[in-house]
Amino acid sequence: MQTITWFQAIIMGLVQGLTEFLPVSSSGHLVLAKFILGAQTDTSALFEVLLHVGTLTAVCAVYYKDVWSLIKESVLLVVDAVLWLVRRKKFKMYAARKMVLMIILVSIPTAVLGLLMQQFLEDIFLSSVLAVGLALLVTGVVLLLISRIPLGHKTIDGIKGRDALFIGLVQGIATIPGISRSGSTISAGLFCGLDKEFAIRFSFLMSIPAILGAAVLKLTKVSAQDLALNAAPYLLGTLVAALVGYLCIRWLLNLLKKNQFHYFGYYCLAVGCIAVIWSFIR
């Protein structure tokens, strides 16, 4: 069991906070950062969980009103479902409740693909700079292509179940390191005809169960000894990820309103090319 330095913790927190929500793939950048810093991938499961907790905190801070509404409506949804089963009481449907149902629907294909692909991803991508580089190139191409799609106007009232399933499938594929979760889901939402601002909001809100799920999957690899050796730097990295993640969400919202999404595509192409070249010469 190895220790992580304060410098490594700060860098990893910065990478997670910067790339979790920007459409450039946080998992891909974390893999590349580990190779650059020399951090051991088999001792960082707990740290990765904590980094996800940090960025999850950032989402909740930016969208605290929506998060509270989702929590409240989830409880009411369960209560009304029970009443419908017991008393056949009429089941009410409105915007906030439909948002909960759509996020649940999105999470189903995401969870299935995540569970099926987890071992494959660990075997192939987490130890291969080349694989991550190629995935980043795919992300770059997608971001450039999506900028050419005409903007839609659908919001929560217009979104269909098939739209949610498709976006959830894309989010599941985005578990591949190098494929951006936020970039892919926002692009999928725009492809389905969602309003741009709603597509962004929907992408961030549906990231909550995805981030929680990713953290839970890694809990089986958490080591108490790892925590004892690295508690302080892990806490620092988590705080850095939360703060930087919050700032990045705010920044990204402003950029997307100005139709500057495609710049991230050029960035992913550049980093992907560097990673591919590095994999051959290192």
PDB file of C-alpha atoms in Angstrom:
ATOM      1  CA  MET A   1       0.000   0.000   0.000  1.00  0.00           C
ATOM      2  CA  GLN A   2       1.491   3.307  -1.092  1.00  0.00           C
ATOM      3  CA  THR A   3       0.859   6.826   0.143  1.00  0.00           C
ATOM      4  CA  ILE A   4      -0.211   9.713  -2.047  1.00  0.00           C
ATOM      5  CA  THR A   5       1.488  13.083  -1.759  1.00  0.00           C
ATOM      6  CA  TRP A   6      -0.296  16.360  -1.117  1.00  0.00           C
ATOM      7  CA  PHE A   7       0.773  17.507  -4.580  1.00  0.00           C
ATOM      8  CA  GLN A   8      -0.723  14.403  -6.225  1.00  0.00           C
ATOM      9  CA  ALA A   9      -3.957  14.851  -4.246  1.00  0.00           C
ATOM     10  CA  ILE A  10      -4.323  18.464  -5.346  1.00  0.00           C
ATOM     11  CA  ILE A  11      -3.596  17.625  -8.986  1.00  0.00           C
ATOM     12  CA  MET A  12      -6.049  14.718  -8.989  1.00  0.00           C
ATOM     13  CA  GLY A  13      -8.698  16.915  -7.338  1.00  0.00           C
ATOM     14  CA  LEU A  14      -8.110  19.598  -9.962  1.00  0.00           C
ATOM     15  CA  VAL A  15      -8.343  17.069 -12.793  1.00  0.00           C
ATOM     16  CA  GLN A  16     -11.566  15.577 -11.415  1.00  0.00           C
ATOM     17  CA  GLY A  17     -13.171  18.959 -10.743  1.00  0.00           C
ATOM     18  CA  LEU A  18     -12.166  20.379 -14.116  1.00  0.00           C
ATOM     19  CA  THR A  19     -13.131  17.410 -16.259  1.00  0.00           C
ATOM     20  CA  GLU A  20     -16.145  15.800 -14.538  1.00  0.00           C
ATOM     21  CA  PHE A  21     -18.528  18.386 -15.977  1.00  0.00           C
ATOM     22  CA  LEU A  22     -16.583  19.894 -18.849  1.00  0.00           C
ATOM     23  CA  PRO A  23     -17.167  17.713 -21.939  1.00  0.00           C
ATOM     24  CA  VAL A  24     -13.607  16.330 -21.981  1.00  0.00           C
ATOM     25  CA  SER A  25     -13.907  13.047 -19.961  1.00  0.00           C
ATOM     26  CA  SER A  26     -12.831  13.111 -16.311  1.00  0.00           C
ATOM     27  CA  SER A  27     -12.098   9.369 -16.239  1.00  0.00           C
ATOM     28  CA  GLY A  28      -9.852   9.642 -19.291  1.00  0.00           C
ATOM     29  CA  HIS A  29      -7.941  12.567 -17.811  1.00  0.00           C
ATOM     30  CA  LEU A  30      -7.596  10.768 -14.466  1.00  0.00           C
ATOM     31  CA  VAL A  31      -6.049   7.765 -16.234  1.00  0.00           C
ATOM     32  CA  LEU A  32      -3.612  10.048 -18.069  1.00  0.00           C
ATOM     33  CA  ALA A  33      -2.868  11.964 -14.848  1.00  0.00           C
ATOM     34  CA  LYS A  34      -2.038   8.720 -13.042  1.00  0.00           C
ATOM     35  CA  PHE A  35       0.469   7.779 -15.726  1.00  0.00           C
ATOM     36  CA  ILE A  36       2.055  11.226 -15.646  1.00  0.00           C
ATOM     37  CA  LEU A  37       2.204  11.416 -11.843  1.00  0.00           C
ATOM     38  CA  GLY A  38       3.137   7.775 -11.371  1.00  0.00           C
ATOM     39  CA  ALA A  39       0.187   7.182  -9.015  1.00  0.00           C
ATOM     40  CA  GLN A  40      -0.730   3.533  -8.509  1.00  0.00           C
ATOM     41  CA  THR A  41      -4.167   2.692  -9.897  1.00  0.00           C
ATOM     42  CA  ASP A  42      -4.627  -0.265  -7.525  1.00  0.00           C
ATOM     43  CA  THR A  43      -4.421   1.875  -4.380  1.00  0.00           C
ATOM     44  CA  SER A  44      -6.698   4.744  -5.366  1.00  0.00           C
ATOM     45  CA  ALA A  45     -10.208   3.201  -5.267  1.00  0.00           C
ATOM     46  CA  LEU A  46     -11.105   5.109  -2.097  1.00  0.00           C
ATOM     47  CA  PHE A  47      -9.689   8.339  -3.481  1.00  0.00           C
ATOM     48  CA  GLU A  48     -11.719   7.950  -6.667  1.00  0.00           C
ATOM     49  CA  VAL A  49     -14.872   7.490  -4.572  1.00  0.00           C
ATOM     50  CA  LEU A  50     -14.067  10.636  -2.594  1.00  0.00           C
ATOM     51  CA  LEU A  51     -13.351  12.608  -5.767  1.00  0.00           C
ATOM     52  CA  HIS A  52     -16.775  11.609  -7.073  1.00  0.00           C
ATOM     53  CA  VAL A  53     -18.308  12.722  -3.774  1.00  0.00           C
ATOM     54  CA  GLY A  54     -16.609  16.077  -4.254  1.00  0.00           C
ATOM     55  CA  THR A  55     -18.029  16.623  -7.727  1.00  0.00           C
ATOM     56  CA  LEU A  56     -21.432  15.333  -6.618  1.00  0.00           C
ATOM     57  CA  THR A  57     -21.399  18.028  -3.939  1.00  0.00           C
ATOM     58  CA  ALA A  58     -20.721  20.591  -6.672  1.00  0.00           C
ATOM     59  CA  VAL A  59     -23.800  19.510  -8.663  1.00  0.00           C
ATOM     60  CA  CYS A  60     -25.987  19.674  -5.565  1.00  0.00           C
ATOM     61  CA  ALA A  61     -24.662  23.151  -4.738  1.00  0.00           C
ATOM     62  CA  VAL A  62     -25.410  24.569  -8.205  1.00  0.00           C
ATOM     63  CA  TYR A  63     -28.791  22.853  -8.617  1.00  0.00           C
ATOM     64  CA  TYR A  64     -29.845  22.719  -4.978  1.00  0.00           C
ATOM     65  CA  LYS A  65     -33.431  23.740  -5.750  1.00  0.00           C
ATOM     66  CA  ASP A  66     -33.775  21.029  -8.401  1.00  0.00           C
ATOM     67  CA  VAL A  67     -32.087  18.443  -6.177  1.00  0.00           C
ATOM     68  CA  TRP A  68     -34.448  19.216  -3.301  1.00  0.00           C
ATOM     69  CA  SER A  69     -37.409  18.992  -5.688  1.00  0.00           C
ATOM     70  CA  LEU A  70     -36.203  15.603  -6.963  1.00  0.00           C
ATOM     71  CA  ILE A  71     -35.797  14.252  -3.429  1.00  0.00           C
ATOM     72  CA  LYS A  72     -39.248  15.490  -2.390  1.00  0.00           C
ATOM     73  CA  GLU A  73     -40.947  14.194  -5.522  1.00  0.00           C
ATOM     74  CA  SER A  74     -39.215  10.820  -5.206  1.00  0.00           C
ATOM     75  CA  VAL A  75     -40.751  10.368  -1.761  1.00  0.00           C
ATOM     76  CA  LEU A  76     -44.170  11.535  -2.938  1.00  0.00           C
ATOM     77  CA  LEU A  77     -43.926   9.265  -5.961  1.00  0.00           C
ATOM     78  CA  VAL A  78     -43.435   6.225  -3.736  1.00  0.00           C
ATOM     79  CA  VAL A  79     -46.331   7.267  -1.509  1.00  0.00           C
ATOM     80  CA  ASP A  80     -48.690   7.806  -4.457  1.00  0.00           C
ATOM     81  CA  ALA A  81     -47.604   4.501  -6.024  1.00  0.00           C
ATOM     82  CA  VAL A  82     -48.506   2.672  -2.806  1.00  0.00           C
ATOM     83  CA  LEU A  83     -51.851   4.478  -2.596  1.00  0.00           C
ATOM     84  CA  TRP A  84     -52.565   3.562  -6.205  1.00  0.00           C
ATOM     85  CA  LEU A  85     -51.843  -0.105  -5.512  1.00  0.00           C
ATOM     86  CA  VAL A  86     -53.857  -0.204  -2.298  1.00  0.00           C
ATOM     87  CA  ARG A  87     -56.763   2.135  -2.997  1.00  0.00           C
ATOM     88  CA  ARG A  88     -56.513   2.635  -6.764  1.00  0.00           C
ATOM     89  CA  LYS A  89     -56.167   6.335  -6.043  1.00  0.00           C
ATOM     90  CA  LYS A  90     -55.642   8.415  -9.174  1.00  0.00           C
ATOM     91  CA  PHE A  91     -51.941   8.788 -10.010  1.00  0.00           C
ATOM     92  CA  LYS A  92     -51.018  12.436 -10.559  1.00  0.00           C
ATOM     93  CA  MET A  93     -48.418  13.497 -13.124  1.00  0.00           C
ATOM     94  CA  TYR A  94     -46.780  16.916 -13.393  1.00  0.00           C
ATOM     95  CA  ALA A  95     -43.427  18.405 -14.461  1.00  0.00           C
ATOM     96  CA  ALA A  96     -41.383  17.761 -11.302  1.00  0.00           C
ATOM     97  CA  ARG A  97     -42.635  14.183 -11.045  1.00  0.00           C
ATOM     98  CA  LYS A  98     -41.990  13.518 -14.707  1.00  0.00           C
ATOM     99  CA  MET A  99     -38.414  14.731 -14.206  1.00  0.00           C
ATOM    100  CA  VAL A 100     -37.945  12.087 -11.504  1.00  0.00           C
ATOM    101  CA  LEU A 101     -39.366   9.372 -13.763  1.00  0.00           C
ATOM    102  CA  MET A 102     -37.210  10.437 -16.712  1.00  0.00           C
ATOM    103  CA  ILE A 103     -34.058  10.375 -14.569  1.00  0.00           C
ATOM    104  CA  ILE A 104     -34.994   6.888 -13.316  1.00  0.00           C
ATOM    105  CA  LEU A 105     -35.538   5.793 -16.912  1.00  0.00           C
ATOM    106  CA  VAL A 106     -32.193   7.269 -17.964  1.00  0.00           C
ATOM    107  CA  SER A 107     -30.437   5.455 -15.130  1.00  0.00           C
ATOM    108  CA  ILE A 108     -31.615   1.955 -16.176  1.00  0.00           C
ATOM    109  CA  PRO A 109     -29.523   1.504 -19.365  1.00  0.00           C
ATOM    110  CA  THR A 110     -26.683   3.429 -17.722  1.00  0.00           C
ATOM    111  CA  ALA A 111     -26.602   0.996 -14.783  1.00  0.00           C
ATOM    112  CA  VAL A 112     -26.883  -2.087 -16.996  1.00  0.00           C
ATOM    113  CA  LEU A 113     -24.058  -1.011 -19.291  1.00  0.00           C
ATOM    114  CA  GLY A 114     -21.947   0.140 -16.348  1.00  0.00           C
ATOM    115  CA  LEU A 115     -22.203  -3.255 -14.652  1.00  0.00           C
ATOM    116  CA  LEU A 116     -21.599  -5.200 -17.855  1.00  0.00           C
ATOM    117  CA  MET A 117     -18.648  -3.091 -18.995  1.00  0.00           C
ATOM    118  CA  GLN A 118     -16.873  -2.462 -15.681  1.00  0.00           C
ATOM    119  CA  GLN A 119     -14.383  -5.322 -15.836  1.00  0.00           C
ATOM    120  CA  PHE A 120     -13.743  -4.799 -19.538  1.00  0.00           C
ATOM    121  CA  LEU A 121     -13.017  -1.126 -18.991  1.00  0.00           C
ATOM    122  CA  GLU A 122     -10.627  -1.867 -16.134  1.00  0.00           C
ATOM    123  CA  ASP A 123      -8.759  -4.469 -18.201  1.00  0.00           C
ATOM    124  CA  ILE A 124      -8.468  -2.400 -21.379  1.00  0.00           C
ATOM    125  CA  PHE A 125      -8.747   1.313 -20.716  1.00  0.00           C
ATOM    126  CA  LEU A 126      -7.399   1.869 -17.218  1.00  0.00           C
ATOM    127  CA  SER A 127      -3.987   0.531 -18.215  1.00  0.00           C
ATOM    128  CA  SER A 128      -3.782   1.875 -21.765  1.00  0.00           C
ATOM    129  CA  VAL A 129      -2.901   5.420 -22.748  1.00  0.00           C
ATOM    130  CA  LEU A 130      -3.556   4.484 -26.377  1.00  0.00           C
ATOM    131  CA  ALA A 131      -7.145   3.353 -25.673  1.00  0.00           C
ATOM    132  CA  VAL A 132      -7.901   6.541 -23.745  1.00  0.00           C
ATOM    133  CA  GLY A 133      -6.367   8.648 -26.522  1.00  0.00           C
ATOM    134  CA  LEU A 134      -8.540   6.990 -29.167  1.00  0.00           C
ATOM    135  CA  ALA A 135     -11.651   7.479 -27.017  1.00  0.00           C
ATOM    136  CA  LEU A 136     -10.815  11.178 -26.627  1.00  0.00           C
ATOM    137  CA  LEU A 137     -10.590  11.462 -30.403  1.00  0.00           C
ATOM    138  CA  VAL A 138     -14.124  10.008 -30.633  1.00  0.00           C
ATOM    139  CA  THR A 139     -15.338  12.562 -28.081  1.00  0.00           C
ATOM    140  CA  GLY A 140     -13.744  15.380 -30.060  1.00  0.00           C
ATOM    141  CA  VAL A 141     -15.439  14.315 -33.286  1.00  0.00           C
ATOM    142  CA  VAL A 142     -18.842  14.010 -31.582  1.00  0.00           C
ATOM    143  CA  LEU A 143     -18.562  17.486 -30.042  1.00  0.00           C
ATOM    144  CA  LEU A 144     -17.697  19.014 -33.400  1.00  0.00           C
ATOM    145  CA  LEU A 145     -20.518  17.222 -35.204  1.00  0.00           C
ATOM    146  CA  ILE A 146     -23.178  18.061 -32.622  1.00  0.00           C
ATOM    147  CA  SER A 147     -22.555  21.788 -33.101  1.00  0.00           C
ATOM    148  CA  ARG A 148     -24.076  21.380 -36.575  1.00  0.00           C
ATOM    149  CA  ILE A 149     -27.373  19.923 -35.332  1.00  0.00           C
ATOM    150  CA  PRO A 150     -30.294  22.404 -35.363  1.00  0.00           C
ATOM    151  CA  LEU A 151     -31.432  23.373 -31.862  1.00  0.00           C
ATOM    152  CA  GLY A 152     -34.661  21.799 -30.575  1.00  0.00           C
ATOM    153  CA  HIS A 153     -37.322  23.155 -28.255  1.00  0.00           C
ATOM    154  CA  LYS A 154     -38.434  20.191 -26.127  1.00  0.00           C
ATOM    155  CA  THR A 155     -38.347  20.554 -22.344  1.00  0.00           C
ATOM    156  CA  ILE A 156     -39.655  18.261 -19.624  1.00  0.00           C
ATOM    157  CA  ASP A 157     -43.176  18.373 -21.109  1.00  0.00           C
ATOM    158  CA  GLY A 158     -41.971  17.237 -24.521  1.00  0.00           C
ATOM    159  CA  ILE A 159     -39.352  14.632 -23.621  1.00  0.00           C
ATOM    160  CA  LYS A 160     -40.416  11.043 -24.340  1.00  0.00           C
ATOM    161  CA  GLY A 161     -39.476   7.768 -22.720  1.00  0.00           C
ATOM    162  CA  ARG A 162     -37.509   6.729 -25.806  1.00  0.00           C
ATOM    163  CA  ASP A 163     -35.500   9.961 -25.540  1.00  0.00           C
ATOM    164  CA  ALA A 164     -34.599   9.165 -21.928  1.00  0.00           C
ATOM    165  CA  LEU A 165     -33.615   5.580 -22.779  1.00  0.00           C
ATOM    166  CA  PHE A 166     -31.412   6.754 -25.648  1.00  0.00           C
ATOM    167  CA  ILE A 167     -29.695   9.372 -23.482  1.00  0.00           C
ATOM    168  CA  GLY A 168     -29.232   6.763 -20.742  1.00  0.00           C
ATOM    169  CA  LEU A 169     -27.680   4.359 -23.260  1.00  0.00           C
ATOM    170  CA  VAL A 170     -25.254   7.069 -24.345  1.00  0.00           C
ATOM    171  CA  GLN A 171     -24.424   7.811 -20.701  1.00  0.00           C
ATOM    172  CA  GLY A 172     -23.680   4.117 -20.186  1.00  0.00           C
ATOM    173  CA  ILE A 173     -21.301   4.095 -23.148  1.00  0.00           C
ATOM    174  CA  ALA A 174     -19.640   7.193 -21.665  1.00  0.00           C
ATOM    175  CA  THR A 175     -18.298   5.051 -18.800  1.00  0.00           C
ATOM    176  CA  ILE A 176     -15.452   4.369 -21.230  1.00  0.00           C
ATOM    177  CA  PRO A 177     -12.475   6.509 -20.086  1.00  0.00           C
ATOM    178  CA  GLY A 178     -11.997   9.149 -22.756  1.00  0.00           C
ATOM    179  CA  ILE A 179     -15.698   9.354 -23.688  1.00  0.00           C
ATOM    180  CA  SER A 180     -17.119  12.429 -21.979  1.00  0.00           C
ATOM    181  CA  ARG A 181     -20.262  11.799 -19.918  1.00  0.00           C
ATOM    182  CA  SER A 182     -21.445  15.405 -19.956  1.00  0.00           C
ATOM    183  CA  GLY A 183     -20.469  15.952 -23.578  1.00  0.00           C
ATOM    184  CA  SER A 184     -22.166  12.733 -24.696  1.00  0.00           C
ATOM    185  CA  THR A 185     -25.395  13.249 -22.759  1.00  0.00           C
ATOM    186  CA  ILE A 186     -25.760  16.904 -23.728  1.00  0.00           C
ATOM    187  CA  SER A 187     -25.085  15.938 -27.349  1.00  0.00           C
ATOM    188  CA  ALA A 188     -27.624  13.084 -27.128  1.00  0.00           C
ATOM    189  CA  GLY A 189     -30.185  15.473 -25.664  1.00  0.00           C
ATOM    190  CA  LEU A 190     -29.668  17.974 -28.460  1.00  0.00           C
ATOM    191  CA  PHE A 191     -29.904  15.142 -31.001  1.00  0.00           C
ATOM    192  CA  CYS A 192     -33.294  14.214 -29.469  1.00  0.00           C
ATOM    193  CA  GLY A 193     -34.492  17.774 -29.987  1.00  0.00           C
ATOM    194  CA  LEU A 194     -34.206  19.049 -26.429  1.00  0.00           C
ATOM    195  CA  ASP A 195     -33.914  22.741 -25.740  1.00  0.00           C
ATOM    196  CA  LYS A 196     -30.252  23.601 -25.187  1.00  0.00           C
ATOM    197  CA  GLU A 197     -30.585  24.922 -21.657  1.00  0.00           C
ATOM    198  CA  PHE A 198     -32.850  22.041 -20.654  1.00  0.00           C
ATOM    199  CA  ALA A 199     -30.423  19.516 -22.177  1.00  0.00           C
ATOM    200  CA  ILE A 200     -27.622  20.953 -20.029  1.00  0.00           C
ATOM    201  CA  ARG A 201     -29.736  20.975 -16.863  1.00  0.00           C
ATOM    202  CA  PHE A 202     -31.030  17.461 -17.523  1.00  0.00           C
ATOM    203  CA  SER A 203     -27.480  16.206 -18.126  1.00  0.00           C
ATOM    204  CA  PHE A 204     -26.217  17.555 -14.800  1.00  0.00           C
ATOM    205  CA  LEU A 205     -29.211  16.310 -12.797  1.00  0.00           C
ATOM    206  CA  MET A 206     -29.081  12.815 -14.227  1.00  0.00           C
ATOM    207  CA  SER A 207     -25.383  12.700 -13.395  1.00  0.00           C
ATOM    208  CA  ILE A 208     -26.300  12.443  -9.696  1.00  0.00           C
ATOM    209  CA  PRO A 209     -27.377   8.760  -9.742  1.00  0.00           C
ATOM    210  CA  ALA A 210     -24.595   8.002 -12.246  1.00  0.00           C
ATOM    211  CA  ILE A 211     -21.919   9.492  -9.991  1.00  0.00           C
ATOM    212  CA  LEU A 212     -23.405   7.767  -6.935  1.00  0.00           C
ATOM    213  CA  GLY A 213     -23.483   4.471  -8.816  1.00  0.00           C
ATOM    214  CA  ALA A 214     -19.854   4.804  -9.891  1.00  0.00           C
ATOM    215  CA  ALA A 215     -18.860   5.507  -6.288  1.00  0.00           C
ATOM    216  CA  VAL A 216     -20.791   2.501  -4.958  1.00  0.00           C
ATOM    217  CA  LEU A 217     -19.179   0.184  -7.514  1.00  0.00           C
ATOM    218  CA  LYS A 218     -15.748   1.213  -6.265  1.00  0.00           C
ATOM    219  CA  LEU A 219     -16.635   0.740  -2.580  1.00  0.00           C
ATOM    220  CA  THR A 220     -15.841  -2.969  -2.815  1.00  0.00           C
ATOM    221  CA  LYS A 221     -12.211  -2.043  -3.462  1.00  0.00           C
ATOM    222  CA  VAL A 222     -11.918   0.490  -0.646  1.00  0.00           C
ATOM    223  CA  SER A 223      -9.199  -0.275   1.887  1.00  0.00           C
ATOM    224  CA  ALA A 224      -9.227   0.885   5.505  1.00  0.00           C
ATOM    225  CA  GLN A 225      -5.429   0.873   5.422  1.00  0.00           C
ATOM    226  CA  ASP A 226      -5.535   3.188   2.409  1.00  0.00           C
ATOM    227  CA  LEU A 227      -7.666   5.657   4.372  1.00  0.00           C
ATOM    228  CA  ALA A 228      -5.359   5.476   7.405  1.00  0.00           C
ATOM    229  CA  LEU A 229      -2.310   6.282   5.272  1.00  0.00           C
ATOM    230  CA  ASN A 230      -3.851   9.007   3.114  1.00  0.00           C
ATOM    231  CA  ALA A 231      -6.737  10.591   5.055  1.00  0.00           C
ATOM    232  CA  ALA A 232      -5.442  14.184   4.968  1.00  0.00           C
ATOM    233  CA  PRO A 233      -4.422  14.377   1.280  1.00  0.00           C
ATOM    234  CA  TYR A 234      -7.606  12.534   0.273  1.00  0.00           C
ATOM    235  CA  LEU A 235      -9.716  15.117   2.115  1.00  0.00           C
ATOM    236  CA  LEU A 236      -7.789  17.940   0.447  1.00  0.00           C
ATOM    237  CA  GLY A 237      -8.269  16.406  -2.994  1.00  0.00           C
ATOM    238  CA  THR A 238     -12.003  15.990  -2.342  1.00  0.00           C
ATOM    239  CA  LEU A 239     -12.380  19.647  -1.330  1.00  0.00           C
ATOM    240  CA  VAL A 240     -10.432  20.771  -4.400  1.00  0.00           C
ATOM    241  CA  ALA A 241     -12.652  18.629  -6.652  1.00  0.00           C
ATOM    242  CA  ALA A 242     -15.815  20.097  -5.092  1.00  0.00           C
ATOM    243  CA  LEU A 243     -14.707  23.724  -5.393  1.00  0.00           C
ATOM    244  CA  VAL A 244     -13.289  23.425  -8.899  1.00  0.00           C
ATOM    245  CA  GLY A 245     -16.303  21.384 -10.021  1.00  0.00           C
ATOM    246  CA  TYR A 246     -18.676  24.094  -8.812  1.00  0.00           C
ATOM    247  CA  LEU A 247     -16.758  26.802 -10.677  1.00  0.00           C
ATOM    248  CA  CYS A 248     -16.598  24.668 -13.823  1.00  0.00           C
ATOM    249  CA  ILE A 249     -20.349  24.099 -13.910  1.00  0.00           C
ATOM    250  CA  ARG A 250     -20.933  27.837 -13.682  1.00  0.00           C
ATOM    251  CA  TRP A 251     -18.352  28.502 -16.398  1.00  0.00           C
ATOM    252  CA  LEU A 252     -19.703  25.780 -18.669  1.00  0.00           C
ATOM    253  CA  LEU A 253     -23.245  27.112 -18.438  1.00  0.00           C
ATOM    254  CA  ASN A 254     -22.045  30.505 -19.659  1.00  0.00           C
ATOM    255  CA  LEU A 255     -20.007  28.983 -22.492  1.00  0.00           C
ATOM    256  CA  LEU A 256     -22.860  26.857 -23.767  1.00  0.00           C
ATOM    257  CA  LYS A 257     -25.202  29.830 -23.796  1.00  0.00           C
ATOM    258  CA  LYS A 258     -22.677  31.508 -26.114  1.00  0.00           C
ATOM    259  CA  ASN A 259     -22.583  28.496 -28.488  1.00  0.00           C
ATOM    260  CA  GLN A 260     -18.908  27.741 -27.738  1.00  0.00           C
ATOM    261  CA  PHE A 261     -19.382  24.018 -27.134  1.00  0.00           C
ATOM    262  CA  HIS A 262     -17.290  23.047 -30.168  1.00  0.00           C
ATOM    263  CA  TYR A 263     -14.081  24.415 -28.632  1.00  0.00           C
ATOM    264  CA  PHE A 264     -14.032  21.422 -26.314  1.00  0.00           C
ATOM    265  CA  GLY A 265     -14.057  19.220 -29.398  1.00  0.00           C
ATOM    266  CA  TYR A 266     -10.794  20.747 -30.602  1.00  0.00           C
ATOM    267  CA  TYR A 267      -9.317  20.290 -27.125  1.00  0.00           C
ATOM    268  CA  CYS A 268     -10.264  16.583 -27.013  1.00  0.00           C
ATOM    269  CA  LEU A 269      -8.783  16.032 -30.464  1.00  0.00           C
ATOM    270  CA  ALA A 270      -5.536  17.680 -29.375  1.00  0.00           C
ATOM    271  CA  VAL A 271      -5.232  15.715 -26.107  1.00  0.00           C
ATOM    272  CA  GLY A 272      -6.252  12.511 -27.857  1.00  0.00           C
ATOM    273  CA  CYS A 273      -3.539  12.951 -30.499  1.00  0.00           C
ATOM    274  CA  ILE A 274      -0.933  13.660 -27.814  1.00  0.00           C
ATOM    275  CA  ALA A 275      -1.982  10.559 -25.856  1.00  0.00           C
ATOM    276  CA  VAL A 276      -1.830   8.336 -28.948  1.00  0.00           C
ATOM    277  CA  ILE A 277       1.605   9.643 -29.941  1.00  0.00           C
ATOM    278  CA  TRP A 278       2.865   9.337 -26.350  1.00  0.00           C
ATOM    279  CA  SER A 279       1.696   5.719 -26.160  1.00  0.00           C
ATOM    280  CA  PHE A 280       3.981   4.846 -29.088  1.00  0.00           C
ATOM    281  CA  ILE A 281       7.097   6.765 -28.041  1.00  0.00           C
ATOM    282  CA  ARG A 282       7.163   6.384 -24.238  1.00  0.00           C
TER     283      ARG A 282
END
